[in-house]
Amino acid sequence: MAKQLSGAGLRGQVAGKTALSTVGVSGSGLTYRGYDVKDLANNCQFEEVAYLILKGKLPNQRELSAYKKTLQSLRSLPQPLKEVLERIPKDAHPMDVLRTGCSMLGNLEGEANFDQQQDVTERMLAAFPGIICYWYRFTHDGIRIDENTDDDSIGGHFLHLLRGEKPSQLHEDVMHVSLILYAEHEFNASTFTARVCASTLSDMHSCITGAIGSLRGPLHGGANEAAMEMIEGFTSPEHAEKEMMAKLERKEKIMGFGHAVYSDSDPRNEIIKQWSKKLSEDVGDDTLYAVSERCEEVMWREKKLFCNADFFHASAYNFMDIPTKLFTPIFVMSRLTGWAAHVMEQRADNRIIRPSAEYTGEELRPVPPMSERD
Ligand SMILES: CC(C)(COP(=O)(O)OP(=O)(O)OC[C@H]1O[C@@H](n2cnc3c(N)ncnc32)[C@H](O)[C@@H]1OP(=O)(O)O)[C@@H](O)C(=O)NCCC(=O)NCCS
């Protein structure tokens, strides 16, 4: 007999083992392979953290240079993939574009066996910025971009493709921080999706495609876009306060606040918030950052709800002039590392994931003949 359900959403239940990260363990908010995410965000580039998550150690200088070179060499998109991207409508959601792009890449360059798991992951890491920007620039600007740039970082490469010019050092630095903060987060919904898929011994592209679909929702990765849509409608901190109070009165969920595991703060928030402030000063903003801070104050004062990683990412990306609908795809470019590492971890000690359900349907009954049905 299966155990009774102890809580909706499997909250608090241990569903497997991981050596990749800890979330909300007392005294250490978020760690990747034993390193505090704040330490990593303050001292590393994203590629160092990707290497750490995927290969198990921080790279030395030689290893990092070689890794970045490899990623740079894997950016070209196959022609049939470009043709598919060109056929996706302009008003499609970029997360759907990435999901299709990832799946198509799997058709063209599938993972023939698990020995290729690191190689196909590197290929995806290198190609995802090109997939999203190729489609975006083709459908929005009517141009076929060259998906190669001389930028040696994934974040810098993405911004370069998006804008057609090299990003500033500040913007490249913010991308490193942002991608590090989003890289890994234990058994969240999209990672769990990837692990369930991996547990059937499916291929890497299927696991990642499923995870992208799972991340798309506003309760998960889509929260940064939803937060942006909300705050850009507020014209001043006072206006924000009034609207937030009305939303709370109506018992609306406010995107970018709260967390399923953290109880009083999300360690990623204080880091991205600092960078959002820096960017706000850089662009001479006098509204959006102040509005965001007021939202934070109101939510804490009224509901003891705190900003999660997504809330100040919204203003930070906006200050960098990144279109709102591309926010969640950036999350994918980063979380791909965590997903793939979880797939590899699952494969290394696998048993198919197959929980049970508590049945709430009809008692056993006979099939009525057609003539007796309503
Ligand atoms: C992240 C999230 C899904 C966690 O969900 P959860 O663990 O199921 O938390 P709960 O929904 O049980 O929250 C407990 C209470 O706080 C409220 N609450 C939680 N997050 C809230 C939010 N963002 N806005 C308003 N109320 C919120 C819930 O309505 C609930 O109130 P109730 O007990 O009166 O029903 C949830 O906080 C949420 O939907 N946040 C907004 C989406 C978001 O930012 N997602 C990104 C996560 S990194």
Coordinates of C-alpha atoms and ligand atoms in Angstrom, one line a residue:
M1 CA 0.0 0.0 0.0
A2 CA 1.4 3.4 -1.0
K3 CA 1.9 6.1 1.6
Q4 CA -0.7 8.8 1.9
L5 CA 0.0 12.2 0.5
S6 CA 1.6 14.4 3.1
G7 CA 1.2 17.7 1.3
A8 CA 0.2 19.1 -2.0
G9 CA 2.9 19.7 -4.6
L10 CA 5.2 17.2 -2.9
R11 CA 6.4 20.1 -0.7
G12 CA 9.2 19.1 1.6
Q13 CA 9.5 15.5 0.4
V14 CA 12.9 14.1 -0.5
A15 CA 12.5 12.7 -4.1
G16 CA 16.1 11.7 -4.7
K17 CA 19.8 12.5 -4.0
T18 CA 22.0 15.2 -5.5
A19 CA 25.5 16.4 -5.0
L20 CA 24.9 19.5 -7.2
S21 CA 23.3 22.0 -4.9
T22 CA 21.7 22.8 -1.6
V23 CA 18.7 25.2 -1.3
G24 CA 17.7 26.8 2.0
V25 CA 19.8 24.5 4.2
S26 CA 20.3 26.5 7.4
G27 CA 23.4 28.8 7.4
S28 CA 24.0 28.4 3.6
G29 CA 21.2 29.8 1.5
L30 CA 22.2 28.3 -1.9
T31 CA 25.4 26.4 -2.7
Y32 CA 26.6 24.8 -6.0
R33 CA 28.9 21.8 -5.3
G34 CA 29.7 23.3 -1.9
Y35 CA 30.4 26.9 -3.0
D36 CA 28.1 29.7 -1.8
V37 CA 26.3 31.3 -4.8
K38 CA 27.3 34.7 -3.5
D39 CA 30.9 33.8 -3.5
L40 CA 30.6 32.4 -7.0
A41 CA 28.7 35.5 -8.3
N42 CA 31.2 37.9 -6.8
N43 CA 34.3 36.1 -8.0
C44 CA 33.6 34.0 -11.1
Q45 CA 32.5 34.2 -14.7
F46 CA 29.5 32.1 -15.8
E47 CA 31.6 29.7 -17.8
E48 CA 33.6 28.8 -14.6
V49 CA 30.3 28.0 -12.8
A50 CA 29.0 26.0 -15.8
Y51 CA 32.2 24.0 -15.8
L52 CA 31.9 23.5 -12.0
I53 CA 28.3 22.3 -12.3
L54 CA 28.9 20.0 -15.3
K55 CA 32.3 18.7 -14.6
G56 CA 32.5 18.8 -10.8
K57 CA 35.4 21.2 -10.2
L58 CA 36.2 24.9 -10.7
P59 CA 38.5 25.1 -13.8
N60 CA 42.0 26.5 -13.6
Q61 CA 43.0 29.2 -16.1
R62 CA 44.1 26.7 -18.8
E63 CA 40.9 24.7 -18.4
L64 CA 38.7 27.8 -18.5
S65 CA 40.3 29.2 -21.6
A66 CA 40.0 25.8 -23.4
Y67 CA 36.4 25.5 -22.3
K68 CA 35.5 29.0 -23.6
K69 CA 37.3 28.3 -26.9
T70 CA 35.3 25.0 -27.3
L71 CA 32.0 26.8 -26.6
Q72 CA 33.0 29.5 -29.1
S73 CA 33.7 26.9 -31.7
L74 CA 30.2 25.4 -31.4
R75 CA 28.0 28.4 -32.1
S76 CA 27.1 27.9 -35.8
L77 CA 23.6 26.7 -36.4
P78 CA 22.8 24.0 -39.0
Q79 CA 20.9 25.3 -42.0
P80 CA 17.8 23.1 -41.5
L81 CA 17.5 24.5 -38.0
K82 CA 17.7 28.1 -39.3
E83 CA 15.0 27.2 -41.8
V84 CA 12.7 25.9 -39.0
L85 CA 13.4 29.1 -37.0
E86 CA 12.4 31.3 -39.9
R87 CA 9.1 29.6 -40.1
I88 CA 8.1 30.2 -36.5
P89 CA 5.8 33.3 -36.3
K90 CA 6.9 36.6 -34.9
D91 CA 4.3 36.5 -32.2
A92 CA 5.3 33.1 -30.9
H93 CA 6.6 33.0 -27.4
P94 CA 10.4 32.8 -27.4
M95 CA 10.3 29.9 -24.9
D96 CA 8.3 27.9 -27.5
V97 CA 11.0 28.9 -30.0
L98 CA 13.8 27.6 -27.8
R99 CA 11.8 24.4 -27.1
T100 CA 11.4 23.8 -30.8
G101 CA 15.0 24.8 -31.5
C102 CA 16.3 22.4 -28.9
S103 CA 14.2 19.6 -30.2
M104 CA 15.2 20.3 -33.8
L105 CA 18.9 20.3 -32.8
G106 CA 18.2 16.8 -31.3
N107 CA 16.9 15.6 -34.6
L108 CA 19.9 16.9 -36.5
E109 CA 22.6 16.1 -34.0
G110 CA 21.1 13.6 -31.6
E111 CA 22.9 12.1 -28.6
A112 CA 23.8 8.6 -30.1
N113 CA 24.9 7.3 -26.7
F114 CA 25.4 8.6 -23.2
D115 CA 29.2 8.9 -23.8
Q116 CA 28.2 12.1 -25.7
Q117 CA 26.4 13.7 -22.9
Q118 CA 29.0 16.4 -22.2
D119 CA 29.5 17.1 -25.9
V120 CA 25.8 17.6 -26.6
T121 CA 25.4 19.8 -23.6
E122 CA 28.3 22.0 -24.7
R123 CA 26.7 22.2 -28.1
M124 CA 23.5 23.4 -26.6
L125 CA 25.2 25.9 -24.3
A126 CA 27.0 27.4 -27.3
A127 CA 24.0 27.3 -29.6
F128 CA 21.0 28.5 -27.5
P129 CA 21.8 32.2 -27.7
G130 CA 22.1 31.9 -31.4
I131 CA 18.8 30.0 -31.7
I132 CA 16.9 32.6 -29.8
C133 CA 18.5 35.6 -31.4
Y134 CA 18.5 34.2 -35.0
W135 CA 14.7 33.8 -34.7
Y136 CA 14.2 37.1 -32.9
R137 CA 16.2 39.2 -35.4
F138 CA 14.8 37.4 -38.4
T139 CA 11.1 37.9 -37.3
H140 CA 11.5 41.3 -35.7
D141 CA 14.2 43.0 -37.8
G142 CA 13.9 41.1 -41.0
I143 CA 17.6 40.1 -41.0
R144 CA 19.5 36.9 -41.0
I145 CA 22.2 37.4 -38.5
D146 CA 25.6 35.7 -38.4
E147 CA 25.3 33.6 -35.3
N148 CA 29.0 33.8 -34.6
T149 CA 30.6 36.7 -32.7
D150 CA 34.1 37.2 -31.2
D151 CA 32.7 37.6 -27.7
D152 CA 34.2 34.9 -25.4
S153 CA 31.3 34.7 -22.9
I154 CA 27.8 33.3 -23.4
G155 CA 26.2 36.4 -21.9
G156 CA 28.3 38.8 -24.0
H157 CA 27.6 36.7 -27.1
F158 CA 23.9 36.8 -26.5
L159 CA 23.8 40.6 -26.1
H160 CA 25.9 41.1 -29.1
L161 CA 23.6 38.9 -31.3
L162 CA 20.6 40.7 -29.9
R163 CA 21.8 44.2 -30.6
G164 CA 24.3 43.7 -33.4
E165 CA 27.1 45.3 -31.4
K166 CA 29.5 44.4 -28.6
P167 CA 27.9 45.0 -25.1
S168 CA 29.5 47.3 -22.5
Q169 CA 31.7 45.8 -19.8
L170 CA 29.0 46.6 -17.3
H171 CA 26.4 44.6 -19.2
E172 CA 28.7 41.7 -19.8
D173 CA 29.4 41.6 -16.0
V174 CA 25.7 41.7 -15.2
M175 CA 25.1 38.8 -17.6
H176 CA 27.8 36.7 -15.8
V177 CA 26.1 37.4 -12.5
S178 CA 22.6 36.7 -13.8
L179 CA 23.6 33.5 -15.5
I180 CA 25.4 32.3 -12.3
L181 CA 22.4 33.0 -10.1
Y182 CA 20.0 31.1 -12.4
A183 CA 22.3 28.1 -13.1
E184 CA 21.1 25.5 -10.6
H185 CA 18.5 25.1 -7.9
E186 CA 18.1 21.5 -6.8
F187 CA 14.7 19.7 -7.5
N188 CA 12.7 22.6 -8.8
A189 CA 9.9 21.9 -11.3
S190 CA 11.9 22.1 -14.5
T191 CA 14.9 20.1 -13.1
F192 CA 12.6 17.5 -11.8
T193 CA 11.0 17.3 -15.2
A194 CA 14.4 16.7 -16.7
R195 CA 15.2 14.0 -14.1
V196 CA 12.0 12.2 -14.7
C197 CA 12.6 12.1 -18.4
A198 CA 16.3 11.0 -17.8
S199 CA 15.1 8.2 -15.6
T200 CA 13.5 6.5 -18.6
L201 CA 16.9 6.5 -20.2
S202 CA 15.8 9.0 -22.7
D203 CA 18.2 11.3 -24.6
M204 CA 19.6 14.7 -23.4
H205 CA 17.6 16.8 -26.0
S206 CA 14.3 15.2 -24.8
C207 CA 15.2 15.9 -21.2
I208 CA 16.1 19.6 -21.9
T209 CA 13.1 20.1 -24.2
G210 CA 10.8 18.9 -21.4
A211 CA 12.5 21.1 -18.9
I212 CA 12.1 24.2 -21.1
G213 CA 8.4 23.6 -21.3
S214 CA 8.2 23.3 -17.5
L215 CA 10.2 26.5 -16.9
R216 CA 7.9 28.5 -19.2
G217 CA 5.1 28.8 -16.7
P218 CA 4.6 32.1 -14.7
L219 CA 4.9 30.2 -11.4
H220 CA 8.4 29.2 -12.3
G221 CA 10.8 30.9 -14.8
G222 CA 8.1 33.0 -16.4
A223 CA 7.8 35.0 -13.2
N224 CA 10.5 37.5 -14.3
E225 CA 8.5 38.5 -17.4
A226 CA 5.2 38.7 -15.3
A227 CA 7.0 40.9 -12.8
M228 CA 8.2 43.2 -15.5
E229 CA 4.7 43.5 -17.0
M230 CA 3.4 44.5 -13.6
I231 CA 6.1 47.1 -12.6
E232 CA 6.2 48.8 -15.9
G233 CA 2.5 49.8 -15.3
F234 CA 3.5 51.7 -12.1
T235 CA 4.3 55.3 -12.7
S236 CA 5.7 56.1 -9.2
P237 CA 6.4 54.4 -5.9
E238 CA 3.1 55.8 -4.5
H239 CA 1.2 54.4 -7.5
A240 CA 3.0 51.1 -7.0
E241 CA 1.9 51.0 -3.4
K242 CA -1.7 51.8 -4.2
E243 CA -1.9 49.1 -6.9
M244 CA -0.1 46.5 -4.8
M245 CA -2.4 47.0 -1.9
A246 CA -5.4 46.6 -4.3
K247 CA -3.9 43.4 -5.7
L248 CA -3.4 42.0 -2.2
E249 CA -6.9 43.0 -1.3
R250 CA -8.1 41.0 -4.3
K251 CA -5.8 38.1 -3.2
E252 CA -3.9 38.1 -6.5
K253 CA -0.5 36.3 -6.7
I254 CA 2.3 38.8 -7.2
M255 CA 4.9 37.4 -9.5
G256 CA 8.5 37.6 -8.3
F257 CA 7.6 37.1 -4.6
G258 CA 7.6 34.0 -2.4
H259 CA 9.3 30.7 -2.7
A260 CA 8.5 27.1 -2.3
V261 CA 11.6 26.4 -0.2
Y262 CA 13.1 29.6 1.2
S263 CA 11.1 31.0 4.1
D264 CA 12.3 34.5 4.7
S265 CA 14.6 35.5 1.8
D266 CA 16.0 34.3 -1.5
P267 CA 19.9 34.7 -1.4
R268 CA 19.9 35.5 -5.1
N269 CA 17.8 38.6 -4.5
E270 CA 20.3 40.7 -2.7
I271 CA 22.9 40.1 -5.4
I272 CA 20.7 40.9 -8.4
K273 CA 19.2 43.8 -6.6
Q274 CA 22.6 45.5 -6.2
W275 CA 23.2 45.1 -9.9
S276 CA 19.8 46.4 -10.8
K277 CA 20.6 49.5 -8.7
K278 CA 23.9 50.0 -10.5
L279 CA 22.2 49.7 -13.9
S280 CA 19.5 52.1 -12.8
E281 CA 22.2 54.7 -12.0
D282 CA 23.9 53.9 -15.3
V283 CA 20.8 54.7 -17.4
G284 CA 19.7 57.6 -15.2
D285 CA 16.4 55.9 -14.2
D286 CA 14.3 57.7 -11.6
T287 CA 11.3 55.5 -11.5
L288 CA 11.6 51.7 -12.1
Y289 CA 14.1 50.9 -9.4
A290 CA 12.2 53.0 -6.9
V291 CA 9.0 51.4 -7.9
S292 CA 10.6 47.9 -7.5
E293 CA 11.9 48.8 -4.0
R294 CA 8.5 50.0 -3.0
C295 CA 6.9 46.8 -4.2
E296 CA 9.4 44.9 -2.1
E297 CA 8.6 47.0 1.0
V298 CA 4.9 46.6 0.6
M299 CA 5.0 42.8 0.2
W300 CA 7.2 42.4 3.2
R301 CA 5.2 44.8 5.4
E302 CA 1.8 43.3 4.4
K303 CA 2.5 39.6 3.8
K304 CA 6.0 38.9 5.0
L305 CA 6.7 37.8 1.4
F306 CA 10.1 38.5 0.0
C307 CA 11.5 39.0 -3.5
N308 CA 12.7 35.8 -5.2
A309 CA 15.5 35.7 -7.8
D310 CA 13.1 36.9 -10.5
F311 CA 11.8 40.2 -9.2
F312 CA 14.9 42.5 -9.5
H313 CA 16.0 40.5 -12.6
A314 CA 13.0 42.2 -14.3
S315 CA 14.3 45.8 -13.8
A316 CA 17.9 44.7 -14.4
Y317 CA 17.1 43.2 -17.8
N318 CA 14.9 46.2 -18.6
F319 CA 17.7 48.6 -17.9
M320 CA 19.8 46.6 -20.3
D321 CA 17.1 47.1 -22.9
I322 CA 16.4 43.4 -23.2
P323 CA 12.9 42.8 -24.6
T324 CA 10.6 41.4 -21.8
K325 CA 9.7 38.3 -23.7
L326 CA 13.4 37.3 -23.9
F327 CA 13.8 37.2 -20.1
T328 CA 12.9 33.6 -19.6
P329 CA 15.0 32.3 -22.5
I330 CA 18.0 33.9 -20.7
F331 CA 17.1 31.7 -17.7
V332 CA 17.2 28.7 -20.0
M333 CA 20.7 29.6 -21.3
S334 CA 21.9 29.4 -17.7
R335 CA 19.7 26.6 -16.1
L336 CA 20.7 24.3 -19.0
T337 CA 23.8 23.6 -17.0
G338 CA 21.9 22.5 -13.9
W339 CA 19.4 20.5 -15.9
A340 CA 22.1 18.6 -17.9
A341 CA 24.1 18.0 -14.7
H342 CA 21.0 16.5 -13.1
V343 CA 20.4 14.3 -16.1
M344 CA 24.0 13.0 -15.9
E345 CA 23.6 12.5 -12.1
Q346 CA 20.3 10.6 -12.6
R347 CA 21.9 8.4 -15.3
A348 CA 24.8 7.6 -13.1
D349 CA 22.5 6.0 -10.4
N350 CA 19.2 5.4 -12.2
R351 CA 15.9 3.9 -11.2
I352 CA 12.9 4.9 -13.2
I353 CA 10.9 7.6 -11.3
R354 CA 7.4 6.4 -11.0
P355 CA 5.5 7.6 -7.9
S356 CA 1.9 6.6 -7.0
A357 CA -1.3 8.6 -7.0
E358 CA -4.0 8.8 -4.4
Y359 CA -7.1 7.7 -6.3
T360 CA -10.1 10.1 -6.0
G361 CA -12.3 8.8 -8.8
E362 CA -15.3 6.5 -9.2
E363 CA -15.7 3.0 -7.6
L364 CA -15.3 0.1 -10.0
R365 CA -18.3 -0.1 -12.3
P366 CA -19.4 -2.0 -15.5
V367 CA -19.3 -0.4 -19.0
P368 CA -22.9 0.4 -19.9
P369 CA -24.1 -0.6 -23.4
M370 CA -24.2 2.4 -25.9
S371 CA -28.0 2.5 -25.8
E372 CA -28.0 3.3 -22.0
R373 CA -25.5 6.2 -22.1
D374 CA -26.6 9.9 -21.8
Ligands
LIG1 C1 6.9 30.4 -5.7 C2 5.5 29.9 -5.3 C3 4.9 29.2 -6.5 C4 5.6 29.0 -4.1 O1 4.4 28.5 -3.9 P1 4.0 27.7 -2.6 O2 5.2 27.0 -2.0 O3 2.9 26.8 -3.0 O4 3.6 28.8 -1.6 P2 2.1 29.0 -1.3 O5 1.4 29.4 -2.5 O6 1.6 27.9 -0.4 O7 2.1 30.3 -0.3 C5 1.7 30.4 1.0 C6 0.7 31.6 1.1 O8 1.4 32.8 0.6 C7 0.7 33.3 -0.5 N1 1.6 33.7 -1.5 C8 2.7 33.0 -1.9 N2 3.3 33.7 -2.9 C9 2.6 34.8 -3.1 C10 2.7 35.8 -4.0 N3 3.7 35.8 -4.9 N4 1.8 36.8 -4.0 C11 0.8 36.8 -3.1 N5 0.6 35.8 -2.2 C12 1.5 34.8 -2.2 C13 -0.2 32.2 -1.0 O9 -1.4 32.7 -1.6 C14 -0.5 31.5 0.3 O10 -1.6 32.1 1.0 P3 -2.7 31.3 1.6 O11 -2.1 30.4 2.7 O12 -3.6 32.4 2.2 O13 -3.4 30.5 0.5 C15 4.6 31.1 -4.9 O14 5.2 31.9 -3.9 C16 4.2 32.0 -6.1 O15 3.3 31.7 -6.9 N6 5.0 33.1 -6.3 C17 4.8 33.9 -7.5 C18 5.5 33.2 -8.7 C19 6.9 33.4 -8.7 O16 7.5 34.4 -8.4 N7 7.6 32.3 -9.1 C20 9.0 32.2 -9.1 C21 9.6 31.3 -8.0 S1 11.4 31.4 -8.0

